[in-house]
Coordinates of C-alpha atoms in Angstrom, one line a residue:
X117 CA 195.2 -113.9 -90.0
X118 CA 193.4 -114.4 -87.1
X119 CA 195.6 -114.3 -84.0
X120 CA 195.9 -116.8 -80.8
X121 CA 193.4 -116.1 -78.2
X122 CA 195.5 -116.2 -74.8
X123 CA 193.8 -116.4 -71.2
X124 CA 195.6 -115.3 -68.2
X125 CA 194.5 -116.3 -64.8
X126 CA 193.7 -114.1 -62.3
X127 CA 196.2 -113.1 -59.5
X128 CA 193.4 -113.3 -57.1
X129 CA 192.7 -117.2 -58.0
X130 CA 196.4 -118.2 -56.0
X131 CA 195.8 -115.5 -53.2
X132 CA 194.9 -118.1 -50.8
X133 CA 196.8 -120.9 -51.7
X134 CA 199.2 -122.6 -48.5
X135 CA 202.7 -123.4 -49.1
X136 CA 203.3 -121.1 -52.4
X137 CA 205.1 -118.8 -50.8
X138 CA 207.3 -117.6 -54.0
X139 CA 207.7 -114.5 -55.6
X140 CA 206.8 -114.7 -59.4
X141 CA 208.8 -114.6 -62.1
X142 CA 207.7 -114.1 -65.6
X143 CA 209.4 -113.8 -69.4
X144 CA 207.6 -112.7 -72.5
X145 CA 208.1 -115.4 -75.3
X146 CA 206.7 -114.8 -79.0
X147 CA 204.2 -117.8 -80.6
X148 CA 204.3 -118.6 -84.0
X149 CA 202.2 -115.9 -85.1
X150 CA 203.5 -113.0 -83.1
X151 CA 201.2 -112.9 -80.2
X152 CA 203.2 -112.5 -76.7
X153 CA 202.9 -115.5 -74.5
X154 CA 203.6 -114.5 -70.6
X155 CA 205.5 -117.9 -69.0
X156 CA 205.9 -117.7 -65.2
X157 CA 208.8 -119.3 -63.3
X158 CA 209.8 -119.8 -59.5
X159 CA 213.8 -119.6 -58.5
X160 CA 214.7 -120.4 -55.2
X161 CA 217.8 -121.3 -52.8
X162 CA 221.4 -119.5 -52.9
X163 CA 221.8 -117.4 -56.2
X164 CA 225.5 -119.6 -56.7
X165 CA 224.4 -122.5 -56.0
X166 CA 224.0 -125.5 -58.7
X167 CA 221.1 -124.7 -60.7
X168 CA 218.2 -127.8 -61.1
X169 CA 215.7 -126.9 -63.7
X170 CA 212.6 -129.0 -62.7
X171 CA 209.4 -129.3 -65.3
X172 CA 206.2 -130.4 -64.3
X173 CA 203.6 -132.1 -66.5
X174 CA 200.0 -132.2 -67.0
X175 CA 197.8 -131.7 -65.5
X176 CA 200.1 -130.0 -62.3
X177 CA 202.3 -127.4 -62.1
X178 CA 205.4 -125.7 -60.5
X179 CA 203.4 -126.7 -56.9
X180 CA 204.2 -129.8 -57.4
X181 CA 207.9 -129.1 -56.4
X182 CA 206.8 -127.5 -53.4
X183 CA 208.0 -130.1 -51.3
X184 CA 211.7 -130.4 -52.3
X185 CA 212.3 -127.1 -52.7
X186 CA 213.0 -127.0 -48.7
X187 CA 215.4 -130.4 -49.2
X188 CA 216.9 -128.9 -52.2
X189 CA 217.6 -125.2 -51.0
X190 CA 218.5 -126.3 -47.8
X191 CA 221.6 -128.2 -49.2
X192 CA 222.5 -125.5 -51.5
X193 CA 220.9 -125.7 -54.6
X194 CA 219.0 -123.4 -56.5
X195 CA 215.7 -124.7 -58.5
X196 CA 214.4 -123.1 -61.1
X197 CA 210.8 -124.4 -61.8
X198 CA 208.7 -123.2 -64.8
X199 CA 204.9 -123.4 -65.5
X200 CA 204.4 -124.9 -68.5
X201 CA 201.9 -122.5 -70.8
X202 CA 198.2 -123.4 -70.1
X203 CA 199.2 -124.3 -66.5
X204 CA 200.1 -122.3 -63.2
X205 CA 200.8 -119.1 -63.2
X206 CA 201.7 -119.0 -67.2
X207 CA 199.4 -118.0 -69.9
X208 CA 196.7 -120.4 -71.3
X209 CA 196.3 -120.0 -75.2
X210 CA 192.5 -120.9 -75.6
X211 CA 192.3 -123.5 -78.8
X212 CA 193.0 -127.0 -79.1
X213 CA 195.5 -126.4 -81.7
X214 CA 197.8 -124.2 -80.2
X215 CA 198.9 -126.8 -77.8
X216 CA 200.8 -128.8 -80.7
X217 CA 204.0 -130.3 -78.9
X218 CA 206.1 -128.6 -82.0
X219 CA 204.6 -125.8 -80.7
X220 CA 205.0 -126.3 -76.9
X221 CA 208.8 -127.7 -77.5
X222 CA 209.4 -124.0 -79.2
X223 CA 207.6 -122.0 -76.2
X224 CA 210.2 -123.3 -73.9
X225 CA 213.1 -123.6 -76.0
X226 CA 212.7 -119.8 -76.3
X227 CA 212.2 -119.2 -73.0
X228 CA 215.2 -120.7 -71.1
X229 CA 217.1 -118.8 -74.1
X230 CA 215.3 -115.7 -73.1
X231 CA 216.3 -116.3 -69.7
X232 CA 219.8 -117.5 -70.7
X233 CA 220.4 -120.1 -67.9
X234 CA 223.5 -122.4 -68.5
X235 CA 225.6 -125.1 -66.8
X236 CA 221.7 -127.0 -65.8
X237 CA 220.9 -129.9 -64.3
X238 CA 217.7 -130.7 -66.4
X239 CA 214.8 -133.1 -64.0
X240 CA 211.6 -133.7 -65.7
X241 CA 208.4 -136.2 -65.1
X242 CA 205.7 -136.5 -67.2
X243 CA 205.4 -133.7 -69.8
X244 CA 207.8 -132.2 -68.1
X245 CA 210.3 -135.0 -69.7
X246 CA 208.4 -134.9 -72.9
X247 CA 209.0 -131.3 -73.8
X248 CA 211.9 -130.8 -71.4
X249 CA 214.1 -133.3 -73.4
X250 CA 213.6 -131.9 -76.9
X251 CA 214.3 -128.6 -75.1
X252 CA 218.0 -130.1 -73.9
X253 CA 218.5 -131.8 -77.2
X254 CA 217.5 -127.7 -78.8
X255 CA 220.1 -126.2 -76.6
X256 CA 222.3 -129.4 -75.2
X257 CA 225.4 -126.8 -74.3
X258 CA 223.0 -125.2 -71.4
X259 CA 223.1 -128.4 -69.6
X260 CA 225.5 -130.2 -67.6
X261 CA 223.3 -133.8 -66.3
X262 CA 219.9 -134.8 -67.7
X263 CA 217.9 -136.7 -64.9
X264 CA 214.1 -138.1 -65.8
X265 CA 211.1 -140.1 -63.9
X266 CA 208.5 -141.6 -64.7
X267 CA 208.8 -140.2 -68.7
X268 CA 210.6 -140.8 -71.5
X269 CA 210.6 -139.6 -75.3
X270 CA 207.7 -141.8 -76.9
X271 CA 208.3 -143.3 -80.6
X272 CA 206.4 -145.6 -82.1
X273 CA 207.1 -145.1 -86.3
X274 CA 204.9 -148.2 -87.2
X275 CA 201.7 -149.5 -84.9
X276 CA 199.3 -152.3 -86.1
X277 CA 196.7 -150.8 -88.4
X278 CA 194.2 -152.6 -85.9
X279 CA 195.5 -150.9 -82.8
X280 CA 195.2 -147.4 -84.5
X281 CA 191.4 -148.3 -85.8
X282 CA 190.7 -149.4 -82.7
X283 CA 192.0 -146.3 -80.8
X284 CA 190.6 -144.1 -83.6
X285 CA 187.0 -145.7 -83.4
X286 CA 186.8 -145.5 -79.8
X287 CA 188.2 -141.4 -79.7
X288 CA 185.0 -141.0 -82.0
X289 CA 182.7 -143.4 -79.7
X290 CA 180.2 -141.9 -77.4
X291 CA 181.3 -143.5 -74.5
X292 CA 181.3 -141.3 -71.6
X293 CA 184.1 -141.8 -69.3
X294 CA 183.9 -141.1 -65.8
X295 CA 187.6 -140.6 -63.2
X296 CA 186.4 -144.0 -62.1
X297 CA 185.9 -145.8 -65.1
X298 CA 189.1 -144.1 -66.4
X299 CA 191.4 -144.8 -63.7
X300 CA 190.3 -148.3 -63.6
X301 CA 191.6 -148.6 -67.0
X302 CA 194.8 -146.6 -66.6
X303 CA 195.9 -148.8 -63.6
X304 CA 196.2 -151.2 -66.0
X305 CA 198.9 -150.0 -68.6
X306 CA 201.4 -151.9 -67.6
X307 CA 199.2 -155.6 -67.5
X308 CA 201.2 -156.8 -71.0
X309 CA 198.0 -155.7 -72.8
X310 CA 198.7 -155.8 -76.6
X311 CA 199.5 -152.0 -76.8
X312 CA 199.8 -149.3 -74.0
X313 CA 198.0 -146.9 -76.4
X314 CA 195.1 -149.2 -75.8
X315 CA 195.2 -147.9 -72.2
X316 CA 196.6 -144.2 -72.8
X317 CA 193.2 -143.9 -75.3
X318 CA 191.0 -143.4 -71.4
X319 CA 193.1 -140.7 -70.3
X320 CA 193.3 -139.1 -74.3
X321 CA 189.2 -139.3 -74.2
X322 CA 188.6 -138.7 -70.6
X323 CA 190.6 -135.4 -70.6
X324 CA 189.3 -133.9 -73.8
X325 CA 185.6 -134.9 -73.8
X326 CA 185.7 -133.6 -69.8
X327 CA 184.8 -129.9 -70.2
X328 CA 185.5 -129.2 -66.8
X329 CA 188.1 -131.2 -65.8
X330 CA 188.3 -131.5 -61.8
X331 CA 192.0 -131.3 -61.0
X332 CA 191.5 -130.9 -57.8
X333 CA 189.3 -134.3 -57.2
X334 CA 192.0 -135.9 -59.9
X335 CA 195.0 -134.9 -58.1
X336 CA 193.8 -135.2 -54.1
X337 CA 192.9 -139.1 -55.4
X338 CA 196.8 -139.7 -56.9
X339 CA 198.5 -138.0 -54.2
X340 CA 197.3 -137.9 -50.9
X341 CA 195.1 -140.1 -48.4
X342 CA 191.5 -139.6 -47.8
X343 CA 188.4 -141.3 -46.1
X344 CA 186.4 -143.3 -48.4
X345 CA 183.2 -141.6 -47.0
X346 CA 185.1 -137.8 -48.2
X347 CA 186.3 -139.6 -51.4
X348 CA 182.5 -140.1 -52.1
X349 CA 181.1 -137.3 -51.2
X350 CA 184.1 -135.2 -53.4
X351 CA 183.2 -137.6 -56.2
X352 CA 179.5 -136.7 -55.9
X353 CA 180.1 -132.9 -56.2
X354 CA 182.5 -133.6 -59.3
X355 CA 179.8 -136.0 -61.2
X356 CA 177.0 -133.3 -60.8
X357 CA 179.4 -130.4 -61.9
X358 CA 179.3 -129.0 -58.3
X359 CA 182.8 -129.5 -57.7
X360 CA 183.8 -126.0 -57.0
X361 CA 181.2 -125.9 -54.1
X362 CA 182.8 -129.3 -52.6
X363 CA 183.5 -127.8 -49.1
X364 CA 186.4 -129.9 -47.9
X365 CA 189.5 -129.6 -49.9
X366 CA 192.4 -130.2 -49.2
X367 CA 195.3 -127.5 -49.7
X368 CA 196.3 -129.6 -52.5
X369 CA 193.4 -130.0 -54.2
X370 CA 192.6 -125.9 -54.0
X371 CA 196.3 -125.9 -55.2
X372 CA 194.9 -127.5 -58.3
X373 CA 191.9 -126.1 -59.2
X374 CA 193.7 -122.6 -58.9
X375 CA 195.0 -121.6 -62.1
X376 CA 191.0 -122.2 -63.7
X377 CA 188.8 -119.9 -63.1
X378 CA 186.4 -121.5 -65.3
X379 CA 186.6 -123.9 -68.2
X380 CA 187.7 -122.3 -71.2
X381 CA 191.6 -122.1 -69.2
X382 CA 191.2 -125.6 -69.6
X383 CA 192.5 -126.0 -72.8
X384 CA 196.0 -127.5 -72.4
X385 CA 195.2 -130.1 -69.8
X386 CA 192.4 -131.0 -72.0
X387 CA 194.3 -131.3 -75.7
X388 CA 197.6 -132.0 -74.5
X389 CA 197.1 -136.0 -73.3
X390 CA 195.9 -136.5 -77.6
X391 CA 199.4 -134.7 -78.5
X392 CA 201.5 -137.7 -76.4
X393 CA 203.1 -139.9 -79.8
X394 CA 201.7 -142.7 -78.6
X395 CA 201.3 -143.6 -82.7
X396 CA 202.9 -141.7 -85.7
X397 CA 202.2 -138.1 -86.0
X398 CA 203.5 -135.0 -86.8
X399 CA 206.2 -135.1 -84.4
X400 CA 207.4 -138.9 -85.3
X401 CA 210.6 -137.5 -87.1
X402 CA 211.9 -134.5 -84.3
X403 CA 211.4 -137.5 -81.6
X404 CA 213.4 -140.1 -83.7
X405 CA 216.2 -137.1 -83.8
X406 CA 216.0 -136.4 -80.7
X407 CA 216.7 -139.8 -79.6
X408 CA 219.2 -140.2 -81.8
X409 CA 220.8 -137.5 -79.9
X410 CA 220.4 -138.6 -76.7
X411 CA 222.1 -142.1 -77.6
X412 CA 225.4 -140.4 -78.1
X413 CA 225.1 -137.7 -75.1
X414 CA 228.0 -138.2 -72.9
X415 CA 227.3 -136.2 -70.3
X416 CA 225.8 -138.0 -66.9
X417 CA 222.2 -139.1 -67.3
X418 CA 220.4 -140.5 -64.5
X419 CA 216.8 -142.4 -64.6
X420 CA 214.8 -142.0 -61.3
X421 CA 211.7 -144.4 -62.1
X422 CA 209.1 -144.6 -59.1
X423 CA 208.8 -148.1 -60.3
X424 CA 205.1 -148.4 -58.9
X425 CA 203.5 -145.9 -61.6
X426 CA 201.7 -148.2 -64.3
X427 CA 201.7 -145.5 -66.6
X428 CA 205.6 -145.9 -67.0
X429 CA 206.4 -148.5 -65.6
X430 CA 207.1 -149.8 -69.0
X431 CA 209.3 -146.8 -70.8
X432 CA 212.6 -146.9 -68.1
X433 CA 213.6 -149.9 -70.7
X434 CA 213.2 -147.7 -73.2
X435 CA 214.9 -145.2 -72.2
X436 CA 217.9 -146.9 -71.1
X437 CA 218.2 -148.0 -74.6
X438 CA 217.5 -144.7 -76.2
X439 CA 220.7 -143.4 -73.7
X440 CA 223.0 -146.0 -73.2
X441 CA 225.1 -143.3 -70.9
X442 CA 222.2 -143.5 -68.8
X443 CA 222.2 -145.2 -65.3
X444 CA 219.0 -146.2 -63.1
X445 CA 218.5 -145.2 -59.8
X446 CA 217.2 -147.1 -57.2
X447 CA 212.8 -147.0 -57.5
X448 CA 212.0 -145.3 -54.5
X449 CA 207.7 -145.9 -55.2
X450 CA 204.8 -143.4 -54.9
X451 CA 203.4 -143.7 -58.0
X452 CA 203.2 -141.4 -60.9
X453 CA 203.5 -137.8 -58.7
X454 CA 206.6 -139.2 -56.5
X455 CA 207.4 -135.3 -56.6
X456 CA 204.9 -135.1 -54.4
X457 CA 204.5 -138.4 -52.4
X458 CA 208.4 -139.0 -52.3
X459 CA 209.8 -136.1 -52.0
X460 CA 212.4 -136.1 -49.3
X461 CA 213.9 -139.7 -51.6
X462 CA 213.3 -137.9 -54.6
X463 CA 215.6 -134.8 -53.1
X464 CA 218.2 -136.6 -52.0
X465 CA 219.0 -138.5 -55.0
X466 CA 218.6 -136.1 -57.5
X467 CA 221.3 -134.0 -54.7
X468 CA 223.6 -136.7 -54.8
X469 CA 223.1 -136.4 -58.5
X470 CA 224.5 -132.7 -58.5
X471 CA 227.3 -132.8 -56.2
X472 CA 228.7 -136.1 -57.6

């Protein structure tokens, strides 16, 4: 059998980066066919403190908590924040099909067991919630309080056989999307159009059929302010496959583009968008028993929606239903990174959270 080809990003590629000032940690995990699989984690703030376990999502990573660490630390509590493989620091496995969420659901159950952490306060966004909550639902006696934004656990058992054709035909189409024409469409997920898979199905096609995918240029444009005329000009470099040369970016965007040397690390940002259940697959029955888990956890679950994020706007309902224990903070806005954009608000409640 053949085994898993594995990339590993240079150290060299994060040697320059601002504001990533932590010293790496990394844990050997075994894949389904024996290969070793290096995941890297940060752990910051006072060794006793209460432990938050933050996960990113795609196409990100750990540097996305960068800014609450300081909020967090500072009033005594320790964060533990994992790359997710094919991101960061962690390794990339190089095919399409290692990135199964089965697969990726395994990688970090093993990992936080190889680490043995306990008494948790789990916060996920994203894929970060995705593959964080099957991961608490694996080992539910390592945590003490689930919190989630801007995520959920996606099950959809039955979908019109025209909404599946329709998604299936235009994953096959040669329509070439562009970030514009994609974000366009994404913005409007949340417009009460028939189904949100309609919508997802830009971001599924976008990602995989974009070789090079320009994190950088995708990330500056959700997070952070910039000129119209420099948006242009970035955009320009990204369309004619120049965008490594751009020669203004921003920490962030650097940040971004770090952990790829070229495109073959791409792999999991690229795949991993197609594995989301938006419709029934492979993982239709683990998500319907995770759920079923979650609606009788009794421990304290909180849901900290930004409220503003079309993408999710929709799924806080949902997961309020799946966890009836669950409560709803306040939406405290900045769209679908409020890591990033909110992240003194985000601190503070996900601190009240762990003291209360």
């Amino acid at each position: 059998s053949i085994t898993m080809k594995i990339l590993r990003t240079p150290d060299s590629q994060f040697s320059n980066l601002k504001d990533y000032p932590y010293e790496p940690i990394y844990t050997n995990i075994q894949t389904h066919d024996g290969s070793d699989l290096r995941i890297h984690h940060i752990d910051e703030g006072p060794k006793e403190g209460p432990i938050l376990l933050a996960m990113h999502g795609q196409p990100v990573w750990s540097y996305l908590y960068t800014k609450m660490i300081p909020f967090l630390t500072s009033a005594g509590i320790r964060v533990i924040a994992p790359d997710l493989p094919g991101y960061g620091k962690s390794d990339k496995p190089a095919a399409r099909e290692d990135y199964s969420y089965e697969k990726q659901v395994d990688w970090m159950t093993q990992w936080l067991k190889a680490n043995n952490f306990e008494n948790l306060t789990f916060f996920g966004q994203d894929w970060g919630g995705l593959i964080g909550l099957r991961v608490v639902a694996n080992e539910p006696n390592r945590f003490a309080k689930v919190a989630i934004g801007n995520t959920g656990l996606p099950y959809n058992p039955e979908i019109p056989k025209e909404v599946l054709d329709q998604i299936e035909a235009f994953r096959e189409s040669n329509i070439r999307l562009t970030p514009l024409s994609m974000m366009r469409e994404i913005r409007q997920m949340d417009k009460g159009i028939s189904h949100p898979a309609l919508k997802f199905m830009y971001w599924q096609k976008f990602c995989w059929d974009t070789v090079d995918l320009p994190h950088g240029f995708l990330m500056s444009q959700s997070m952070e302010k910039m000129s119209n005329i420099k948006r242009l000009f970035y955009y320009l470099f990204v369309r004619l496959g120049l965008k490594q040369y751009f020669p203004f970016k921003s920490n962030l965007a650097k940040a971004y583009d770090a952990p790829f040397p070229d495109p073959s690390y791409l792999m999991g940002t690229r795949a991993m968008p197609s594995q989301v259940p938006m419709t029934p697959d492979k993982s239709t029955q683990q998500q319907k028993e995770a759920r079923d888990f979650f609606y009788t956890w009794e421990k304290p679950f909180l849901s900290v929606f930004a409220g503003d994020d079309p993408v999710t706007n929709g799924i806080e309902a949902d997961v309020l239903k799946m966890c009836p224990n669950a409560r709803s903070a306040p939406h405290i806005g900045g769209g679908h990174f409020f890591q990033w954009t909110k992240a003194k608000e985000l601190s503070n409640i996900l601190i009240d959270f762990i003291k209360e």
